[in-house]
Structure formats: structure tokens, C-alpha cells
PDB file of C-alpha atoms in Angstrom:
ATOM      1  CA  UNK A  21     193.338 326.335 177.935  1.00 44.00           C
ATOM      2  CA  UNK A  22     191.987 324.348 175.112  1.00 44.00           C
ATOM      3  CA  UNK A  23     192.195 325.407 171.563  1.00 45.00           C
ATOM      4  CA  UNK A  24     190.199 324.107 168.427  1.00 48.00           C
ATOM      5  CA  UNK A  25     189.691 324.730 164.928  1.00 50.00           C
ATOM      6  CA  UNK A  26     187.312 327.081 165.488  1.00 50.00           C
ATOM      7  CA  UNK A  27     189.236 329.269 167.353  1.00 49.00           C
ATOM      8  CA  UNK A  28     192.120 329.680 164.636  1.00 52.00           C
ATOM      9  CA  UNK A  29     194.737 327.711 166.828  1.00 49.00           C
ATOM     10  CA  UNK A  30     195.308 323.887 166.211  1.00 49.00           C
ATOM     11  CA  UNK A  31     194.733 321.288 168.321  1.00 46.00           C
ATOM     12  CA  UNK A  32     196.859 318.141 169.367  1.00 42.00           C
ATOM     13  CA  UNK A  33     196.196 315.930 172.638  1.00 44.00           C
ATOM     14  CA  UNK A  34     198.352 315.902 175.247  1.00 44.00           C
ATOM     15  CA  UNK A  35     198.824 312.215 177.186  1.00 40.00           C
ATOM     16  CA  UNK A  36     200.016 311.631 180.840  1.00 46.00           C
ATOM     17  CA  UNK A  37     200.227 308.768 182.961  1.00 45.00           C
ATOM     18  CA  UNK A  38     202.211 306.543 185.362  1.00 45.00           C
ATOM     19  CA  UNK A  39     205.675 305.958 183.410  1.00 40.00           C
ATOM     20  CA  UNK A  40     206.565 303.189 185.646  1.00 40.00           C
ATOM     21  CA  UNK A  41     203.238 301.338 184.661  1.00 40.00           C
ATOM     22  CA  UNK A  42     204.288 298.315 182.588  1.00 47.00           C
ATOM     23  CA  UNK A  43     201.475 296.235 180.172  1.00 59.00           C
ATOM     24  CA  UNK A  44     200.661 292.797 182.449  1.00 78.00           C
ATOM     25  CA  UNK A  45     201.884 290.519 180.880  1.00 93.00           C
ATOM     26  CA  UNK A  46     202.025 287.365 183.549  1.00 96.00           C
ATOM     27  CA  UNK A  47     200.936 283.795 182.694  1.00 98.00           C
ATOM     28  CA  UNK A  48     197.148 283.621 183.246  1.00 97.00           C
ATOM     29  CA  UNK A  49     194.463 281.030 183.983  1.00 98.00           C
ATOM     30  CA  UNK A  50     197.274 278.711 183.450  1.00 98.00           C
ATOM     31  CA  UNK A  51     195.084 275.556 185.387  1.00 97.00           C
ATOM     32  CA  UNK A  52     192.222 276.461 183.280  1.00 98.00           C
ATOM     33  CA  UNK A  53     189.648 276.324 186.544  1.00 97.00           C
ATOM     34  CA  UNK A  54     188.479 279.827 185.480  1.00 95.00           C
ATOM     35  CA  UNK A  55     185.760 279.235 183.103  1.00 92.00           C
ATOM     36  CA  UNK A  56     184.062 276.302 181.066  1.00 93.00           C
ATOM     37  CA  UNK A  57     185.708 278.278 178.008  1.00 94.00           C
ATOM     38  CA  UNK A  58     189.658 279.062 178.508  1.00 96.00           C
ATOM     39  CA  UNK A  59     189.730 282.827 179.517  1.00 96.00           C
ATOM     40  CA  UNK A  60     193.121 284.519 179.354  1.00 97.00           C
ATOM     41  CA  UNK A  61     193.946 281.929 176.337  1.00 98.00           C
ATOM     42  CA  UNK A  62     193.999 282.886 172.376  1.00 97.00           C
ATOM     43  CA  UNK A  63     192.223 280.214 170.810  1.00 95.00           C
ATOM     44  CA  UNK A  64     191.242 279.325 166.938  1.00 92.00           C
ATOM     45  CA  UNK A  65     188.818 276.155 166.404  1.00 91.00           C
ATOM     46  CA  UNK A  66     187.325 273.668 168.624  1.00 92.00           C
ATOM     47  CA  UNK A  67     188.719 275.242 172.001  1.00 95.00           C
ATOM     48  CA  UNK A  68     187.365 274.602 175.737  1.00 95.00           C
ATOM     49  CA  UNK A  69     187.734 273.247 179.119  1.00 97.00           C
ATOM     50  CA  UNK A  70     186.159 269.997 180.820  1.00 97.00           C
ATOM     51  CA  UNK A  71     186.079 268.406 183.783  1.00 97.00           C
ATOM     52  CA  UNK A  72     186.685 264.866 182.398  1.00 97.00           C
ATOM     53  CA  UNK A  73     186.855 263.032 179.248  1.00 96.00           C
ATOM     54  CA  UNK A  74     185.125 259.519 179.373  1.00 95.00           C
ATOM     55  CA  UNK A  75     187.518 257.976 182.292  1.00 95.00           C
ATOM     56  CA  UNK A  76     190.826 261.100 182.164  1.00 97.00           C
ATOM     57  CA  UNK A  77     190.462 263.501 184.863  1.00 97.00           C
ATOM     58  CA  UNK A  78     192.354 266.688 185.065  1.00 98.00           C
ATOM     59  CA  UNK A  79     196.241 266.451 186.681  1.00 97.00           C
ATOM     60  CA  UNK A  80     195.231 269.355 188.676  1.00 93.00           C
ATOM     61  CA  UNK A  81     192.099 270.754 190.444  1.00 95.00           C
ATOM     62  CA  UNK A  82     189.061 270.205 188.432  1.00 97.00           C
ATOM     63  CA  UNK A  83     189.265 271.470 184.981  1.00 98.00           C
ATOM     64  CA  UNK A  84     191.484 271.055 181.912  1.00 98.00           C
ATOM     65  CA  UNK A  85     191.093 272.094 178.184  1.00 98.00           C
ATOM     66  CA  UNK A  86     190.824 270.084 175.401  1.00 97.00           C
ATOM     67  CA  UNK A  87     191.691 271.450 171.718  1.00 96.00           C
ATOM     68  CA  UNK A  88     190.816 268.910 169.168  1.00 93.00           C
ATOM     69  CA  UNK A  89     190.561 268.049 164.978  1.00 89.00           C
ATOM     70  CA  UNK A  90     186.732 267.278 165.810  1.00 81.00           C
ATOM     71  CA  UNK A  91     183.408 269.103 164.683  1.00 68.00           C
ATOM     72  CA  UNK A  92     184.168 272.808 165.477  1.00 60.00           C
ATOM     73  CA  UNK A  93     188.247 273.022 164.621  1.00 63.00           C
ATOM     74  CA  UNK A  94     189.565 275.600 162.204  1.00 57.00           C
ATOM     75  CA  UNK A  95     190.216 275.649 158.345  1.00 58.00           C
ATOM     76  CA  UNK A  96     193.261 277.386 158.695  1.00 55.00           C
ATOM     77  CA  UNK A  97     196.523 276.239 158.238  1.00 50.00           C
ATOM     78  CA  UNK A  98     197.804 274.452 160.724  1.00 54.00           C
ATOM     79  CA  UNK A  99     201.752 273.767 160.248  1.00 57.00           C
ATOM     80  CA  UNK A 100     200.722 272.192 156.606  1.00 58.00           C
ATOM     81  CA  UNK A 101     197.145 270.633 157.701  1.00 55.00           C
ATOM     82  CA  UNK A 102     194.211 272.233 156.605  1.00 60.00           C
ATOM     83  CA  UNK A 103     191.831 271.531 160.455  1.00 80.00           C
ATOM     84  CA  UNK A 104     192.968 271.927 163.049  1.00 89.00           C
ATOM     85  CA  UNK A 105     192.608 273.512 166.756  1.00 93.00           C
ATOM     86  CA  UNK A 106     195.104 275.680 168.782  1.00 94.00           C
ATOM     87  CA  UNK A 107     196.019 277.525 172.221  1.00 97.00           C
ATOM     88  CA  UNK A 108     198.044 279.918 172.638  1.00 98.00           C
ATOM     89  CA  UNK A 109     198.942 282.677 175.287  1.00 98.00           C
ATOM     90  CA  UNK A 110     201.772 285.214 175.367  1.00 98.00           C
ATOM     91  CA  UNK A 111     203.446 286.408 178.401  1.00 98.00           C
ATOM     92  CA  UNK A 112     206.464 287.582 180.286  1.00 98.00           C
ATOM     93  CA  UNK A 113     208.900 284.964 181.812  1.00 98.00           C
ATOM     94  CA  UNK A 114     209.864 287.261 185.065  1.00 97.00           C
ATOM     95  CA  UNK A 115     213.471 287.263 186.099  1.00 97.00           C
ATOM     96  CA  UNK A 116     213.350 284.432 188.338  1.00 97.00           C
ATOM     97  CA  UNK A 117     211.458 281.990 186.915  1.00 98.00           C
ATOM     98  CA  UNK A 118     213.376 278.507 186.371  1.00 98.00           C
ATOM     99  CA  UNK A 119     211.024 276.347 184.411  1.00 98.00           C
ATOM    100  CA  UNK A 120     207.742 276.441 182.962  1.00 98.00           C
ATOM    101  CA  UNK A 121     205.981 273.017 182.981  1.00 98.00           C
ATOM    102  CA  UNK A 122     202.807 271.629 181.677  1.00 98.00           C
ATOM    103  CA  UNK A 123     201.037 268.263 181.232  1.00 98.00           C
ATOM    104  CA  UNK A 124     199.120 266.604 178.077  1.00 98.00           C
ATOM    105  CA  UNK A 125     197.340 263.515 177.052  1.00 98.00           C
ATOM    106  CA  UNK A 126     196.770 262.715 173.373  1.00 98.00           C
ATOM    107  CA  UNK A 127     193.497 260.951 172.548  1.00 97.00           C
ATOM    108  CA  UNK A 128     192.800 259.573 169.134  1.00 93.00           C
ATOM    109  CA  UNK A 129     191.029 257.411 167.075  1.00 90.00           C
ATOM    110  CA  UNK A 130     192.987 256.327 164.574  1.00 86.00           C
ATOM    111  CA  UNK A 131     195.330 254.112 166.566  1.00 86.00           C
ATOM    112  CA  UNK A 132     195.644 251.253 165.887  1.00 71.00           C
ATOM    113  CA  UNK A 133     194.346 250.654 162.753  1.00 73.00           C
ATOM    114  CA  UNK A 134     196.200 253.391 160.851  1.00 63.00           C
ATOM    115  CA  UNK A 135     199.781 253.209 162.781  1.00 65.00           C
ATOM    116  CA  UNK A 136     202.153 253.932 159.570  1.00 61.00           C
ATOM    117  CA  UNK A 137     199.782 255.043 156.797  1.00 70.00           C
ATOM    118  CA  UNK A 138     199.201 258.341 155.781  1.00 73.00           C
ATOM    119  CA  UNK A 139     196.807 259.379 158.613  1.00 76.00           C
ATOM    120  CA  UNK A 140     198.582 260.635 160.779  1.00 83.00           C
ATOM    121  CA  UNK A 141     197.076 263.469 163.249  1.00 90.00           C
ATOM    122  CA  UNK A 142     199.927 265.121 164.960  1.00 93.00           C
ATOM    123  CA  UNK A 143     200.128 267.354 168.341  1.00 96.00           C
ATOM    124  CA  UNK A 144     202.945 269.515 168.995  1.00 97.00           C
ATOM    125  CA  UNK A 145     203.742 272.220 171.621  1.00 98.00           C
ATOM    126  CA  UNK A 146     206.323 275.018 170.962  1.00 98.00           C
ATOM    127  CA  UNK A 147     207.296 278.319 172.684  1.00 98.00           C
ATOM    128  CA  UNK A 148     207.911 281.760 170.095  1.00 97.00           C
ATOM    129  CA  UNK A 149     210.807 284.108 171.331  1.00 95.00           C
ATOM    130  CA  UNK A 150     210.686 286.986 168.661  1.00 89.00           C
ATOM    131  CA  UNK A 151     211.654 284.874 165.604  1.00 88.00           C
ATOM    132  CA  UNK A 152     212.519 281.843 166.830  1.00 94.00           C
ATOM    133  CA  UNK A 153     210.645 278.659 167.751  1.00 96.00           C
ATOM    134  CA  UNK A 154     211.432 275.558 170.022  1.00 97.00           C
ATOM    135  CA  UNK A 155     209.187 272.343 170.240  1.00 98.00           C
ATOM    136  CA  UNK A 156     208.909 271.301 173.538  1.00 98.00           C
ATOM    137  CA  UNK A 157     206.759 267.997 172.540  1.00 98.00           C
ATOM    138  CA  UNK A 158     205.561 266.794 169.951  1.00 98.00           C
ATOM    139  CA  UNK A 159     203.194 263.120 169.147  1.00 97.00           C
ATOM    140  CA  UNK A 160     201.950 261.746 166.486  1.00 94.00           C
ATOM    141  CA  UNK A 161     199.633 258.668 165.367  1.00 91.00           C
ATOM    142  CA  UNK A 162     203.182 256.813 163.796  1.00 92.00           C
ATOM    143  CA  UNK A 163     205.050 258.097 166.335  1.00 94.00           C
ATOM    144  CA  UNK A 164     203.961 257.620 169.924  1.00 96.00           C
ATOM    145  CA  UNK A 165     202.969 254.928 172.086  1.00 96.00           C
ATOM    146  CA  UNK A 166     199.652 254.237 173.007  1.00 96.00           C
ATOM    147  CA  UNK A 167     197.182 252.492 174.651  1.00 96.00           C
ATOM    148  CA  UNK A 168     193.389 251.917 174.792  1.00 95.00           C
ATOM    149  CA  UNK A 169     191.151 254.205 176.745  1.00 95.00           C
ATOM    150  CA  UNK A 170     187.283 253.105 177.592  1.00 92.00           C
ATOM    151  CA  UNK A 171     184.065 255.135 177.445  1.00 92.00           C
ATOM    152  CA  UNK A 172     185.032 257.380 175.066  1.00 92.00           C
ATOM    153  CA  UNK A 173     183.727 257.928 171.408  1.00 86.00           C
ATOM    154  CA  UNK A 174     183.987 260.829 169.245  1.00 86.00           C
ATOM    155  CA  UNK A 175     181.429 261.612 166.747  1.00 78.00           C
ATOM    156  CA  UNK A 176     182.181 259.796 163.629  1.00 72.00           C
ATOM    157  CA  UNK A 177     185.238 257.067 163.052  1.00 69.00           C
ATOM    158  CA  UNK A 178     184.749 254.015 165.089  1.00 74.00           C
ATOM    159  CA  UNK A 179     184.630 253.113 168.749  1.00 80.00           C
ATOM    160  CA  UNK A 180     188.408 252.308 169.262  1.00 89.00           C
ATOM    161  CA  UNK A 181     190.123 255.228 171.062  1.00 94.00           C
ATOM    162  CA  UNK A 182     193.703 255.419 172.643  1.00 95.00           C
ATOM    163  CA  UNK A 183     195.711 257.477 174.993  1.00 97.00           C
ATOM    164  CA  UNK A 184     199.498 258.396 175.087  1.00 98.00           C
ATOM    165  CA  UNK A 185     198.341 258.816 178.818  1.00 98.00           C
ATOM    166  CA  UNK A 186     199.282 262.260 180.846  1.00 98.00           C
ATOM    167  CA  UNK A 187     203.084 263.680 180.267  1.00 98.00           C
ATOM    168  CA  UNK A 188     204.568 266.029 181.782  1.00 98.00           C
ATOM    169  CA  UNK A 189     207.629 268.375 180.474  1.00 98.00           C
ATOM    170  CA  UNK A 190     209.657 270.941 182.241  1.00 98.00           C
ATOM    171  CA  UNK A 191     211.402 273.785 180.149  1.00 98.00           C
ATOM    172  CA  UNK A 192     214.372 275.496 181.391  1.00 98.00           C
ATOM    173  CA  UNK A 193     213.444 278.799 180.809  1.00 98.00           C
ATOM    174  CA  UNK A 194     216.294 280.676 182.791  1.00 98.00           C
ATOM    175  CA  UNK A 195     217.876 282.310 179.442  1.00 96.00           C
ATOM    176  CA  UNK A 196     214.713 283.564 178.830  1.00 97.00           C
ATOM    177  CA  UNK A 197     214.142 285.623 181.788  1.00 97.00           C
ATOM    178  CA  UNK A 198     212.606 289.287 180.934  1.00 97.00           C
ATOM    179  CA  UNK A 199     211.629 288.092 177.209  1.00 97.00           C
ATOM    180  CA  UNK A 200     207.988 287.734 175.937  1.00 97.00           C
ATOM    181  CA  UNK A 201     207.530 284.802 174.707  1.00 98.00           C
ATOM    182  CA  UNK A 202     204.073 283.032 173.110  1.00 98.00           C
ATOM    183  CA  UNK A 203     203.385 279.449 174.504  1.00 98.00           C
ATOM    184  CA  UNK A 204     201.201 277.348 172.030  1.00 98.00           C
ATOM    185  CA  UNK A 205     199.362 273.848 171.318  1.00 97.00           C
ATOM    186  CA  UNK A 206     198.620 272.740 168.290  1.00 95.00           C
ATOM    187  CA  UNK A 207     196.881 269.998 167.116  1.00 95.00           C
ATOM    188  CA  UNK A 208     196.278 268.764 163.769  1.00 91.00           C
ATOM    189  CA  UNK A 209     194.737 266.147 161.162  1.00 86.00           C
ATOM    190  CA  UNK A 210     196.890 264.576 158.742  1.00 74.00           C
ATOM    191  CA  UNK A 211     195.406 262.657 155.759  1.00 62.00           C
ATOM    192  CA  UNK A 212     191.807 262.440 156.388  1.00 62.00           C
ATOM    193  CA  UNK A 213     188.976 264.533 159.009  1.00 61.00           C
ATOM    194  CA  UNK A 214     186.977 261.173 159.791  1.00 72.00           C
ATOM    195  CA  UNK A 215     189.346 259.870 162.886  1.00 81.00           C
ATOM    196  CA  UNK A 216     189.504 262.858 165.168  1.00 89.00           C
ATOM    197  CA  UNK A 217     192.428 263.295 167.556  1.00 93.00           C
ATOM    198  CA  UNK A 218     192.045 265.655 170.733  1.00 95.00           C
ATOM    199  CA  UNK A 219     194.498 266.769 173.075  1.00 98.00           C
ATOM    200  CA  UNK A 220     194.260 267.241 176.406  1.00 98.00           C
ATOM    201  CA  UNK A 221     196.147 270.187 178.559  1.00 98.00           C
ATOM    202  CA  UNK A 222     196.721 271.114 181.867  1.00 98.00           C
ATOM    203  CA  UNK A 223     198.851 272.711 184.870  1.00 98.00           C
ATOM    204  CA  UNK A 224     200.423 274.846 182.815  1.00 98.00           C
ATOM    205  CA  UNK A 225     202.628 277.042 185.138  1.00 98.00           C
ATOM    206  CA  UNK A 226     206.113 278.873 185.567  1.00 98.00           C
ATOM    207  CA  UNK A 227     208.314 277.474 188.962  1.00 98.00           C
ATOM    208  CA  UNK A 228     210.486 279.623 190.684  1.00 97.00           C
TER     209      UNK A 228
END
């Protein structure tokens, strides 16, 4: 029987549903091959997926994305930087998960000519657990080692680009089984928005 204003008697909904239902909360679209835009992934800036990048191909099947400091990247702050682009995704590590692993290449223009100056674009990838953070890699222009990549040139800066070539890390996440946790990439410019940096990700994936 329903009752309503109307009627004199007040009204207040009543909800049901499966209580053993639980919000899905699995890592998704993790090898990116779902769209040409990264579906499943929270994004802010210049965000999407390719199939290659002059000469880099993915690690894994045949798409990968790319976050970068080009045309298109946020004016937000990112950790200090005013452009920037990131990726993010939160999900459940299930209880027996052992590592979550995923691979990156760093290309930039402002190698070699601005090794140890102020301009210094920076990557870094981290995983949140409720307040806490942990880097899980980080490069930067001062910082890494790289080396020269062909048939490649971003809009504006100059024709030199480099490479820190694909990496790969593995996270232990075993003390983190049953916790939500956010997984994110960041990338960043530091001192100038001429030389663009971009970043490229792939395979990302829990192993059981």
C-alpha cells in the first residue's frame, strides 16, 4: 500500500536488493586494446591509446596509451607543475593476487641538451592505499638514462628525441590483498612547456 502527502500519511522509500552484491571493483582494460581512448581509466589532459609511436610498439598486443606534457595536457597541478597529463584507475587487489606489474617508456625532447638545468620533465608512477602513497618508478630528464629514438617529432622543440626504452616493474602487492587501492601515472613539465615529454604505458596487470 503506498501512501503520499495527499493522503495525510508520509511517505519514505523502501530499498531491497541482493546483500551479497559487492561494487566491481577489478582492474579493467588494463592492456588498453579496448578503445583508441582508454576506457575503464580516469584520465585529466592529453590522454589516449596508440598503436605505435614513430619506431616503439606496444609490449603487449596492439595498443598502449600514451599520457604526455604536449598540446592537450592539463593546467592543473601536477605534484608542483602547472601541465601536465595523468592515468589513473582504482580497484580491488583480490586476496590472491601476488604482484601487479606494468611496463613504460619515457620519450622526451629535452635530452640531451638540457640534462642538469632547470628543465626537467619528470614521470612518476605511485599506488594510493587510503592515505598513504608509494612510488613505484619514477624518471626524470636529470635523472635517467637515455638514448636516441628516430622518426619521432613532437610539435614544437626540436627534432632530437630520446627514450629511457620499455621497463618493466613488479609490485609485491600481497599485504595489500582485499584493500582498494588507486594506481596512477603522472607525467609532468618542469621549467618550461616548449620540450614536451610523453610517457608511454602498457600491460598493466595483477599475477596470481
Amino acid at each position: 500500500e503506498m501512501f503520499g502527502d495527499a493522503d495525510g500519511h508520509g511517505a519514505y522509500p523502501i530499498y531491497s536488493g541482493d546483500l551479497s552484491t559487492v561494487l566491481d571493483l577489478n582492474l579493467k582494460n588494463g592492456d588498453f586494446e579496448q578503445s583508441v581512448y582508454p576506457t575503464k581509466w580516469g584520465t585529466d589532459g592529453d590522454v589516449r591509446t596508440l598503436v605505435k609511436l614513430g619506431d616503439i610498439v606496444p609490449v603487449s598486443k596492439k595498443r598502449m596509451a600514451i599520457i604526455s606534457t604536449g598540446v592537450g595536457s592539463g593546467e592543473s597541478d601536477h605534484a608542483g607543475a602547472t601541465e601536465g597529463s595523468t592515468i589513473y584507475q582504482r580497484f580491488r587487489i583480490p586476496e590472491s593476487a601476488e604482484t601487479l606489474s606494468f611496463s613504460y617508456d619515457v620519450v622526451s625532447e629535452e635530452p640531451m641538451e638540457y640534462v642538469g638545468s632547470e628543465y626537467d620533465d619528470t614521470f612518476f608512477a605511485a599506488i594510493d592505499i587510503e592515505e598513504d602513497s608509494v612510488e613505484l618508478a619514477k624518471e626524470t630528464v636529470n635523472t635517467s638514462v637515455w638514448k636516441k629514438v628516430e622518426n619521432i617529432d613532437f610539435a614544437g622543440g626540436d627534432d632530437t628525441v630520446y627514450e629511457t626504452g620499455w621497463t618493466t616493474i613488479n609490485y609485491d602487492v600481497t599485504e595489500l590483498r582485499g584493500k582498494v587501492v588507486t594506481l596512477k601515472f603522472v607525467v609532468f613539465d618542469k621549467g618550461d612547456s616548449i620540450y614536451d615529454t610523453a610517457v608511454l604505458i602498457d600491460n598493466v596487470k595483477l599475477t596470481y
